[in-house]
Coordinates of C-alpha atoms in Angstrom, one line a residue:
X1 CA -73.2 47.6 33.9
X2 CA -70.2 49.9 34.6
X3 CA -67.9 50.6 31.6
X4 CA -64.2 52.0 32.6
X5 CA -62.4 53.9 29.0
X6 CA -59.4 55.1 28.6
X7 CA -57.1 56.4 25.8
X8 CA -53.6 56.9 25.2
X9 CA -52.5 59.1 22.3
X10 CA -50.2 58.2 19.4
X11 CA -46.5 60.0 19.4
X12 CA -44.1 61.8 16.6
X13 CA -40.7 62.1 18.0
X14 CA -39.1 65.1 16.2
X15 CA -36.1 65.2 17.7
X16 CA -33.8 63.2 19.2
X17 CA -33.8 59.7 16.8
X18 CA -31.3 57.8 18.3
X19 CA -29.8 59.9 20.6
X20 CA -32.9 59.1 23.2
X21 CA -31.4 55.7 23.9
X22 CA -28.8 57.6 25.6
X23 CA -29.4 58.5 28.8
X24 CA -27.1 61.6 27.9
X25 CA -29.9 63.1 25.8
X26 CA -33.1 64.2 25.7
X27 CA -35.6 64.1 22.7
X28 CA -38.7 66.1 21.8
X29 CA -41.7 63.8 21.6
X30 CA -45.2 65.2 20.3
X31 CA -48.4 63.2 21.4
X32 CA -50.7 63.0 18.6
X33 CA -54.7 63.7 18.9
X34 CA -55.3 60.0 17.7
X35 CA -56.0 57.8 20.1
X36 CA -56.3 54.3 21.2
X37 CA -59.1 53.4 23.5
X38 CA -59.4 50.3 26.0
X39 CA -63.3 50.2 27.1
X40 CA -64.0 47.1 29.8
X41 CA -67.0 46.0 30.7
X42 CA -68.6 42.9 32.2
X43 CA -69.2 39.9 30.3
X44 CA -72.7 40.1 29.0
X45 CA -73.2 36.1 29.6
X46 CA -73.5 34.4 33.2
X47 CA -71.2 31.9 34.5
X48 CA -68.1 33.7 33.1
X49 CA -66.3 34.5 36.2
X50 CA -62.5 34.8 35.8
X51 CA -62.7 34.4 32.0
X52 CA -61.1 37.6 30.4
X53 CA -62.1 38.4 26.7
X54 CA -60.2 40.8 24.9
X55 CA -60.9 42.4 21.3
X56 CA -59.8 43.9 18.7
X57 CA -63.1 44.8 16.5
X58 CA -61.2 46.6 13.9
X59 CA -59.6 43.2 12.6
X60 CA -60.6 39.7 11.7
X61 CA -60.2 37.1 14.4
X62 CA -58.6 39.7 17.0
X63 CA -60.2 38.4 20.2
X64 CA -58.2 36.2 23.0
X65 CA -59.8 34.7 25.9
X66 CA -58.0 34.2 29.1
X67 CA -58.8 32.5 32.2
X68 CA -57.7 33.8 35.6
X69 CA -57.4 32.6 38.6
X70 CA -56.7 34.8 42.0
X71 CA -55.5 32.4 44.8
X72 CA -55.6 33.3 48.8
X73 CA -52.2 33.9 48.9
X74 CA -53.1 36.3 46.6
X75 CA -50.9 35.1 43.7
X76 CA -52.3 35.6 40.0
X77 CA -52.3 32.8 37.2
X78 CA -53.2 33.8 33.1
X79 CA -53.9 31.0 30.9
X80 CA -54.8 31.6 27.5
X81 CA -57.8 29.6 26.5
X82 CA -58.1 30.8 22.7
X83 CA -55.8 29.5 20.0
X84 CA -54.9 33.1 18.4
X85 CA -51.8 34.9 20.4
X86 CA -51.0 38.3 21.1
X87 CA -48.3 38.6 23.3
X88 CA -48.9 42.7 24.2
X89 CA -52.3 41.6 25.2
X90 CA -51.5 38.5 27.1
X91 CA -48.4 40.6 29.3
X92 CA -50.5 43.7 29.8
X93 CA -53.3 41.0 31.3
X94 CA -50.7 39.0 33.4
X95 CA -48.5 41.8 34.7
X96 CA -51.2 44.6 35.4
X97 CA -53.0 41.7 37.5
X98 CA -50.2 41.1 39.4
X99 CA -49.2 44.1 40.2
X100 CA -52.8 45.0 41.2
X101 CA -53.0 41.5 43.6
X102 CA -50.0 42.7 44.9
X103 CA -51.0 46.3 46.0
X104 CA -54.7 45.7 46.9
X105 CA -53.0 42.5 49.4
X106 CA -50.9 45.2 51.0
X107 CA -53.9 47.5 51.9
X108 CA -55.5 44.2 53.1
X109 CA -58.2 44.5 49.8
X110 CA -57.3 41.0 47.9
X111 CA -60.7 39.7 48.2
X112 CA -61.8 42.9 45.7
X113 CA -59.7 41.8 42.9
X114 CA -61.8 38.6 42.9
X115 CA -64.9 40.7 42.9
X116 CA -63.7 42.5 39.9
X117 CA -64.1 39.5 37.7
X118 CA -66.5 38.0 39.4
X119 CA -68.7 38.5 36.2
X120 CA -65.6 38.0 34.0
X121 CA -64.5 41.1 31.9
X122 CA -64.7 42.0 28.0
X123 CA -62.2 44.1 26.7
X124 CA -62.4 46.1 22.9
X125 CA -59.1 47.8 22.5
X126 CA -59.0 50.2 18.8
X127 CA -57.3 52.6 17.6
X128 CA -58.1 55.5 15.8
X129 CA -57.9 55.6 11.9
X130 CA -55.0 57.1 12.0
X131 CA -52.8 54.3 13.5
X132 CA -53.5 52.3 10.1
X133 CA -53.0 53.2 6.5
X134 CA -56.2 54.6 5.2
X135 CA -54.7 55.2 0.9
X136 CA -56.3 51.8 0.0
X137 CA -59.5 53.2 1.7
X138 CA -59.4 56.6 0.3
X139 CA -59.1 55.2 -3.3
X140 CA -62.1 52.3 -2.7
X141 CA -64.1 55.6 -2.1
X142 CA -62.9 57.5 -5.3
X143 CA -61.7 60.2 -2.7
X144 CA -58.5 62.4 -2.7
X145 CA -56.0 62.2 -0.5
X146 CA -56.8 65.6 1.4
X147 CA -57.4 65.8 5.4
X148 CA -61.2 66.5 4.7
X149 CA -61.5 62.9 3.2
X150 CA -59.5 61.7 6.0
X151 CA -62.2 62.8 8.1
X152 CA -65.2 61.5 6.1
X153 CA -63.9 58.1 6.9
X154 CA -66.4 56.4 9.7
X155 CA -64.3 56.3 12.8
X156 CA -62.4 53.1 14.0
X157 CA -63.1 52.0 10.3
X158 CA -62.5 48.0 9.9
X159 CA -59.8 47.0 8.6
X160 CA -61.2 44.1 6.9
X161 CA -57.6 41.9 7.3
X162 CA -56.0 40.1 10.1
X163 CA -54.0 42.5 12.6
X164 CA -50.9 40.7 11.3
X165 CA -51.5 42.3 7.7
X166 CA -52.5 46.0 8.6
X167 CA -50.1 48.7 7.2
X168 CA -49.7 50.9 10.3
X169 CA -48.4 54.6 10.3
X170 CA -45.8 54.4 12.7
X171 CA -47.7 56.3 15.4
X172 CA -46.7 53.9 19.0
X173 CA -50.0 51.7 18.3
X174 CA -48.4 49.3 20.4
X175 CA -47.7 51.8 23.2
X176 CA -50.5 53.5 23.2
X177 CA -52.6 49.8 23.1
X178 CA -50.1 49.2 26.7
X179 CA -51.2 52.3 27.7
X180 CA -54.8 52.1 28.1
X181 CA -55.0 48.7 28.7
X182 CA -52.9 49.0 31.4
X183 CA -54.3 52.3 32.7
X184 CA -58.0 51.1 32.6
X185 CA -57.4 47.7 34.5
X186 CA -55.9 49.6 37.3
X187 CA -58.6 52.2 37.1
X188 CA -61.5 48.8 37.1
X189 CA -59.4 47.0 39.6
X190 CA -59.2 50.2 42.2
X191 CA -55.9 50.2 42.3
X192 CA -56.1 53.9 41.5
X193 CA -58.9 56.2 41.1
X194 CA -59.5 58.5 38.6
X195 CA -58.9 61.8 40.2
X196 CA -55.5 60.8 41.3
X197 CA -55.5 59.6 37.2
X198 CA -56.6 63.3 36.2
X199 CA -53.3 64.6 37.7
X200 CA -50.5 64.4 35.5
X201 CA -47.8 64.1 38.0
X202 CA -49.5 62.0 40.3
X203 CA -48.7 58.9 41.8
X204 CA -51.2 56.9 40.2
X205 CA -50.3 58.2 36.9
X206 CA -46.3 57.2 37.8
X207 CA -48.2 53.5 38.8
X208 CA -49.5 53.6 35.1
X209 CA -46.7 54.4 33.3
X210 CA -43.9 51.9 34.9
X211 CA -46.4 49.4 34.7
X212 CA -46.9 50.1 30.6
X213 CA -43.4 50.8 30.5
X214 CA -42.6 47.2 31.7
X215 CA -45.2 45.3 30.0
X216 CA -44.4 46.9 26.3
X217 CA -40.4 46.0 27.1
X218 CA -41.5 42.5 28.6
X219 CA -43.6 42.2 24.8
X220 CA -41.1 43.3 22.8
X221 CA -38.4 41.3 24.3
X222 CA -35.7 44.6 25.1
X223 CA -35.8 47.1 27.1
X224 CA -36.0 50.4 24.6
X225 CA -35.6 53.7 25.4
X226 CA -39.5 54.3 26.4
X227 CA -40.3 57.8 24.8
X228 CA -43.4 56.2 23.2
X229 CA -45.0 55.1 26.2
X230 CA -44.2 58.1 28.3
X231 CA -46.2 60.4 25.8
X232 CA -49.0 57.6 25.8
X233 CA -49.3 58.3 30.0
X234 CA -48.0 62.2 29.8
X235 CA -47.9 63.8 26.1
X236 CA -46.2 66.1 24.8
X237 CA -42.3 66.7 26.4
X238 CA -39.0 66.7 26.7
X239 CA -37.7 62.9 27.6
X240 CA -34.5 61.3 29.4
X241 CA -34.6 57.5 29.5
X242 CA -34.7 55.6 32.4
X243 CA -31.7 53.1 33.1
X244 CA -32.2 49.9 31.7
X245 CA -30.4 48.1 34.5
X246 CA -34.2 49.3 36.3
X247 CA -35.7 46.6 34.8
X248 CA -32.7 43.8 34.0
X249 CA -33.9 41.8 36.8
X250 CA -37.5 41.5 35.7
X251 CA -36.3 40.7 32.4
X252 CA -33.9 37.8 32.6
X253 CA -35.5 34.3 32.3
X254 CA -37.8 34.7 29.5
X255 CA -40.6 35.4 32.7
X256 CA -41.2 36.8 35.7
X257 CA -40.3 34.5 38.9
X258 CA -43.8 34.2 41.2
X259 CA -41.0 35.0 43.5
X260 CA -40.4 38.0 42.6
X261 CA -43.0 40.6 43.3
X262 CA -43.2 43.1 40.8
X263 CA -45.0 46.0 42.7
X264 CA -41.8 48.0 44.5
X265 CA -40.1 47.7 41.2
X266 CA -42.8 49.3 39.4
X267 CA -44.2 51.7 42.1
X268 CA -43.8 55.4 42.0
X269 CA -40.6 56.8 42.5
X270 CA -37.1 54.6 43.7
X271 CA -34.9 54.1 41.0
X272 CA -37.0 55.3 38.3
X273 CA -35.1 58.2 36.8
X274 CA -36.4 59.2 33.7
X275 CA -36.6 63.0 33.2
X276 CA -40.0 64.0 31.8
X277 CA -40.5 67.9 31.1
X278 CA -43.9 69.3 29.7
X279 CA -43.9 70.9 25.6
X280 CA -46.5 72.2 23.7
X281 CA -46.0 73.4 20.2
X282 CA -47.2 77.3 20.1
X283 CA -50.0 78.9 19.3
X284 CA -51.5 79.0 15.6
X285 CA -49.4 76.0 14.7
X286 CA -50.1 72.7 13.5
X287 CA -48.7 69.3 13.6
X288 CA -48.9 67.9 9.8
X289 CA -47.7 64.1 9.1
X290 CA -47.7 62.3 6.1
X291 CA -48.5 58.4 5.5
X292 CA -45.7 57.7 3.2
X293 CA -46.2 53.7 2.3
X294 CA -42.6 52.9 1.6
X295 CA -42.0 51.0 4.8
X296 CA -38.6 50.8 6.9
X297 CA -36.7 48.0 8.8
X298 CA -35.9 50.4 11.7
X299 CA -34.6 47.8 14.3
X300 CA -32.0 47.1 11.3
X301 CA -30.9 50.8 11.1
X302 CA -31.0 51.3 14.7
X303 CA -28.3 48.7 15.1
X304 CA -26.3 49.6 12.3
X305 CA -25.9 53.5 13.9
X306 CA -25.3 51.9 17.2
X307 CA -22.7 49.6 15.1
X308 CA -20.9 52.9 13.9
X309 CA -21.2 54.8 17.1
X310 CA -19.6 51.9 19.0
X311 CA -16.7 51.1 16.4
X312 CA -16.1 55.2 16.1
X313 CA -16.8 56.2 19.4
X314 CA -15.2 59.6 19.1
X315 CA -16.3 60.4 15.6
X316 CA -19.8 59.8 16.7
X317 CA -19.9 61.4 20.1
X318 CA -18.9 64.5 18.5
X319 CA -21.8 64.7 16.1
X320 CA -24.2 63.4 18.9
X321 CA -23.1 66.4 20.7
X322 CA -24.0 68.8 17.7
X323 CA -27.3 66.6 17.4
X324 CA -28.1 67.3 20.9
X325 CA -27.0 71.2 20.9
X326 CA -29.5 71.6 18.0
X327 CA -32.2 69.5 19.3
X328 CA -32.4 71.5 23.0
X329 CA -31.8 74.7 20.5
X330 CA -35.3 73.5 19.0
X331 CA -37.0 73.1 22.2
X332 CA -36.0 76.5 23.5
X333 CA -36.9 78.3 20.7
X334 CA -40.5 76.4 20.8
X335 CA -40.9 77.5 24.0
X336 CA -40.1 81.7 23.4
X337 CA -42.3 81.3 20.7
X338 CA -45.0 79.9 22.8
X339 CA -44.0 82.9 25.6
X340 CA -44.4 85.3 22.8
X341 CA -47.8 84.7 22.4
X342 CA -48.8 84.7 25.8
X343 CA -47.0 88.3 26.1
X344 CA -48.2 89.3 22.5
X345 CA -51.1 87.4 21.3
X346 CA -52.7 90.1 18.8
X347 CA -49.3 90.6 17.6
X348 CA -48.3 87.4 17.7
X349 CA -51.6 86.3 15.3
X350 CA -51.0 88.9 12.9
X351 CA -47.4 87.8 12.3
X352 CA -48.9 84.7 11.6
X353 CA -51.6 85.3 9.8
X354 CA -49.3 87.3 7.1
X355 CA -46.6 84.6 6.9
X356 CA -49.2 82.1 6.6
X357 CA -49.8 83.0 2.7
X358 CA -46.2 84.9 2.0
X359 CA -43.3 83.0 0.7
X360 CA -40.6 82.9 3.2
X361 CA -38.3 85.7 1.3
X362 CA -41.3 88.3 2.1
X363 CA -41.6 86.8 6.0
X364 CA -38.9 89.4 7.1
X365 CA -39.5 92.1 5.1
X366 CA -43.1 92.5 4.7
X367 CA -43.2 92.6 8.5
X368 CA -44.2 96.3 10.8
X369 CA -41.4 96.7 13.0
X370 CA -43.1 95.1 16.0
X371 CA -44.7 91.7 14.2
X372 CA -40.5 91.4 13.6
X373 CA -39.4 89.8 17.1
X374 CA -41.8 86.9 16.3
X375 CA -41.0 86.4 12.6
X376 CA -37.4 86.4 13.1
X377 CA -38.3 84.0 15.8
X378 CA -40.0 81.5 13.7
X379 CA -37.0 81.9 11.1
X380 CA -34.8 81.0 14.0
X381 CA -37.0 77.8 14.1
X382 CA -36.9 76.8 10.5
X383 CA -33.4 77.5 11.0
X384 CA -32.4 75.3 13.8
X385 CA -34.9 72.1 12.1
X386 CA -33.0 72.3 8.9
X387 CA -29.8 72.2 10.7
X388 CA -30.8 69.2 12.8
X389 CA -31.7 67.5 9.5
X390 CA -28.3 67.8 8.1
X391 CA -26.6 66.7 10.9
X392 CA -29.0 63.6 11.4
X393 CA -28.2 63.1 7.3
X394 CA -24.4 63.2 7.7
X395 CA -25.2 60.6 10.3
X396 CA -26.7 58.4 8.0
X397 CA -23.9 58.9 5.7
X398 CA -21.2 58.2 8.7
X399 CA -23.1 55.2 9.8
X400 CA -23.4 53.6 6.1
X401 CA -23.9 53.5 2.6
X402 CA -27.5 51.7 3.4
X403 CA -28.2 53.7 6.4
X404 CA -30.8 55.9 4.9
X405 CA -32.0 58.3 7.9
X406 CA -33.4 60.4 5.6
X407 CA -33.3 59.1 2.4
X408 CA -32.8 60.8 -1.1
X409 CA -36.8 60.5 -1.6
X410 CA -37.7 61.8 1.9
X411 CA -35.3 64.7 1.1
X412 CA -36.8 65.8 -2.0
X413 CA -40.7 65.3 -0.2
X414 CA -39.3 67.5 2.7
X415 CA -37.8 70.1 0.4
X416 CA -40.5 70.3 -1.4
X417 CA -43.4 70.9 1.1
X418 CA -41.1 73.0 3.3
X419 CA -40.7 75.6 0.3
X420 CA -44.3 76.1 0.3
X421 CA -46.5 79.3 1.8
X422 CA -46.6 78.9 5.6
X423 CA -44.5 76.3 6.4
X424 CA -42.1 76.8 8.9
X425 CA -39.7 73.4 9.4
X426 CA -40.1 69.4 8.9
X427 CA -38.3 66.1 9.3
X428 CA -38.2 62.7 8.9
X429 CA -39.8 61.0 12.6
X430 CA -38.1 59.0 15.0
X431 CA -35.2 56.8 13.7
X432 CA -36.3 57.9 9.9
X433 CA -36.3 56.0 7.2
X434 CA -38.6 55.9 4.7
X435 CA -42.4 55.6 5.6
X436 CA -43.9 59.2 7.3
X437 CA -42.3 62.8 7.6
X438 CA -43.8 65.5 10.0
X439 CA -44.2 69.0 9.2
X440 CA -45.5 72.3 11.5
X441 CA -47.2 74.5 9.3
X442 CA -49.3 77.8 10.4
X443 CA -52.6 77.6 11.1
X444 CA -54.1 81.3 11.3
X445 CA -57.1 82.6 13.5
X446 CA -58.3 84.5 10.0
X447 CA -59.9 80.8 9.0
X448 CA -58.0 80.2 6.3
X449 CA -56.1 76.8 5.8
X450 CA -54.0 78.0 2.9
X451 CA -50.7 76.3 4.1
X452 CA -52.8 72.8 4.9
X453 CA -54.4 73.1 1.7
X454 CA -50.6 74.1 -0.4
X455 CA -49.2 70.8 1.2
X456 CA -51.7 68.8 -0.2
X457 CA -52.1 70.3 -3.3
X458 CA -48.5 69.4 -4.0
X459 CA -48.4 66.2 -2.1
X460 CA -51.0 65.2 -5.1
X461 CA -47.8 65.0 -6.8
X462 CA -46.6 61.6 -5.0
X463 CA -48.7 58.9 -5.3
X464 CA -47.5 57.2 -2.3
X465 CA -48.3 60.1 0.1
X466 CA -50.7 60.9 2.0
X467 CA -51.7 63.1 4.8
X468 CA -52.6 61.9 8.5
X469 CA -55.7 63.8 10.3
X470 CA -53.6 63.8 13.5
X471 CA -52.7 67.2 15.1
X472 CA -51.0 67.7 18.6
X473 CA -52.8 66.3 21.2
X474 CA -54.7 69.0 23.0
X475 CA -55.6 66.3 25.9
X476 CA -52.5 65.7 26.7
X477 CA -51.5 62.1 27.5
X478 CA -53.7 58.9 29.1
X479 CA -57.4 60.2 30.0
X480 CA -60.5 58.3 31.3
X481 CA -63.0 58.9 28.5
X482 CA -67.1 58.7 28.7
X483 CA -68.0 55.8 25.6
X484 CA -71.1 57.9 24.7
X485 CA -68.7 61.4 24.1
X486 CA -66.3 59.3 21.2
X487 CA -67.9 59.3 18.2
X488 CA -68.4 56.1 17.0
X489 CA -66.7 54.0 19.9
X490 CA -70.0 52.5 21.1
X491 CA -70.7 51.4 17.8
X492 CA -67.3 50.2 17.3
X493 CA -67.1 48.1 20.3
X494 CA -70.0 46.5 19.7
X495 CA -69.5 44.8 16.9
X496 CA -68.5 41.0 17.0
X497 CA -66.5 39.2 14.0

């Protein structure tokens, strides 16, 4: 029996909140090593053909059965059979189907869609521990929250409550979910194969992501600004927003007309103009978040900052400009740094390794006169990400009395763990609010964790905080994955509740 995986990583957008609904700006989105995993397989029991069965192990009562049936004219029909809803499961079905119907009819290959689910298909979809809130499970085990505990934790842990109830990070679990549902049905279905997949600026990849993009706007009922699924497909990068008007037509009625195929709106290329530009953070650094379980209502911020921007156009476009200015500052300066170890990289890691465990008033001064280009670099860094934070605060402020961007108990967190030994800049994620901050911290090549181990020590201090295990992706974005080479996803899928 064949069995088709692939994963999407989470996201941390840490710079552009807000301004990436624009498609005047960019923002700087970081895919996280946490994953979500889609792995199909044929149903195990005969006389299931066109009966689709999709789980969600992790959770109590996740699964949803659908029935499908591919007619000659090669139109698709989903009904759900099962009583439970999910509504990102049931579009990524529907539309991904279509669209493949639609492409394999062109190529004169219908008849193989039918094949596919001749034996009917079983879908697990989970997500790495990360996407959830593990502090209840940490304090069941009597463990501290440290990153090491994080990582005792068996992987995919069960969540033991409906999917309704689960406190989730904040990580795009819901994008990433799109994102390898979508990707591995195309993959199953033929539609692409998996070395066009492998490239990242192939047109199968492109197929992937307009599809995911669609199908998680189509779900959530707007079309948003789509930074979380395009570092689900691609990772880590620079992103410009489509045009919405792409997708208007697709969108109006409530569902897609049968008359209205969806394949040249979705396929590679056209109108599609988002921007999407490659980043990586540098060398000896490392993505830190925290789990902060003090939620947010960020559709209700989102609309109040729009509100402002709207009724003070000028006012705001002025400090969306700063915002901007600062934000491509960042990006720039993220990318000498990463230059600077490819032209310096024994000079490079000793810089690092000394401010790693120096408090930043000795970073300039305690360095030789050629570790100095790179620590004034990383100053320039901390520099620019505090800047950006009190321009996105005065936003906050201009937008609101109760528009809390960074709140009062976010600032204090940040301020605190940014003054600690090796930690270079940090920031509230995304739109803000209240429930995770990000930090980059050094991580030295002279295996110590002495920064990792300062942030924890402190973050001991608020008993709502915890840290994540995610780092920066080093996979990039979507990938086919082998079941056997995931610890713990066999196991995992397996299970039946």
């Amino acid at each position: 029996m064949t069995t088709t995986v692939v994963s999407a990583p989470g996201k941390v957008l840490i710079a552009g909140g807000y301004l990436i609904l624009d498609q005047k700006y960019t923002g700087l989105v970081i895919s996280a090593s946490s994953r979500f995993y889609a792995v199909i397989q044929d149903c195990q029991q005969p006389g299931q053909a066109g009966q689709i069965i999709v789980r969600s192990p992790q959770f109590i009562g996740a699964e949803w059965t659908y029935s499908v049936t591919i007619h000659d004219d090669g139109t698709v029909d989903v009904s759900q059979t099962s009583e439970s809803k999910n509504k990102f499961v049931y579009y990524a079905l529907k539309y991904t189907l279509i669209v493949a119907s639609e492409r394999l009819s062109s190529v004169g290959s219908a008849r193989s869609l039918r094949d596919s689910l001749q034996h009917g298909l079983d879908i697990a979809a989970v997500g790495d521990n990360d996407f959830y809130s593990q502090q209840a499970k940490l304090r069941e085990l009597n463990l501290p929250s440290t990153v090491a505990s994080l990582a005792s934790i068996t992987p995919f842990c069960p969540q033991d409550v409906r999917l309704d109830n689960v406190n989730k990070t904040g990580m795009g679990s819901s994008a990433a979910l799109i994102t390898s549902v979508v990707s591995a049905l195309l993959l199953r279905f033929k539609v692409i194969t998996r070395e066009e997949f492998y490239r990242p600026d192939s047109d199968a990849r492109k197929l992937a992501h307009n599809t995911a993009q669609f199908v998680h706007c189509f779900a959530q009922g707007k079309v948003g600004s789509g930074f979380d699924v395009s570092a689900a497909v691609f990772g880590s990068q620079l992103y410009t927003r489509f045009n919405p008007v792409l997708l208007d037509g697709l969108m109006k009625g409530g569902d897609v007309s049968p008359m209205l195929p969806l394949s040249p709106a979705l396929s590679p290329g056209g109108q599609w103009d988002y921007r999407m530009v490659p980043i990586q953070l540098p060398p000896l650094v490392r993505l830190l978040l925290a789990d902060v379980s003090a939620g947010s209502d960020t559709p209700s911020l989102a609309s109040k900052v729009l509100k402002w921007r709207q009724e003070k156009a000028d006012e705001a476009d002025a400090l969306w400009a700063a915002i901007d200015t600062s934000n491509q500052t960042l990006a720039t300066q993220l990318r000498h740094l990463f230059d600077l170890h490819e032209r310096q990289s024994d000079l490079y890691a000793s810089a690092v390794n000394r401010m790693s465990s120096a408090p930043l008033s000795e970073w300039l001064g305690g360095a030789t006169p050629s570790e100095r280009s790179v620590v004034q670099a990383f100053l320039d860094l901390r520099k620019t990400s505090e800047n950006t934070r009190a321009l996105m605060r005065q936003m906050g402020k201009a937008a609101g009395d109760d528009v809390h961007i960074e709140p009062d108990t976010q600032t204090e967190l940040l301020d605190a763990s940014i003054a600690q030994k090796g930690v270079i800049c940090g920031g509230v994620p995304g739109a803000g609010g209240y429930d995770a901050i990000w930090l980059l911290v050094f991580e030295p090549n002279n295996g110590t964790s002495e920064p990792l181990s300062a942030v924890e020590k402190l973050w001991e201090q608020f008993p709502n905080v915890s840290p994540l295990l995610a780092t920066e992706s080093k996979d990039g974005g979507a990938k086919v994955e082998d079941i056997d080479k995931v610890p713990g996803l066999r196991a995992v899928v397996q299970i039946r509740r």
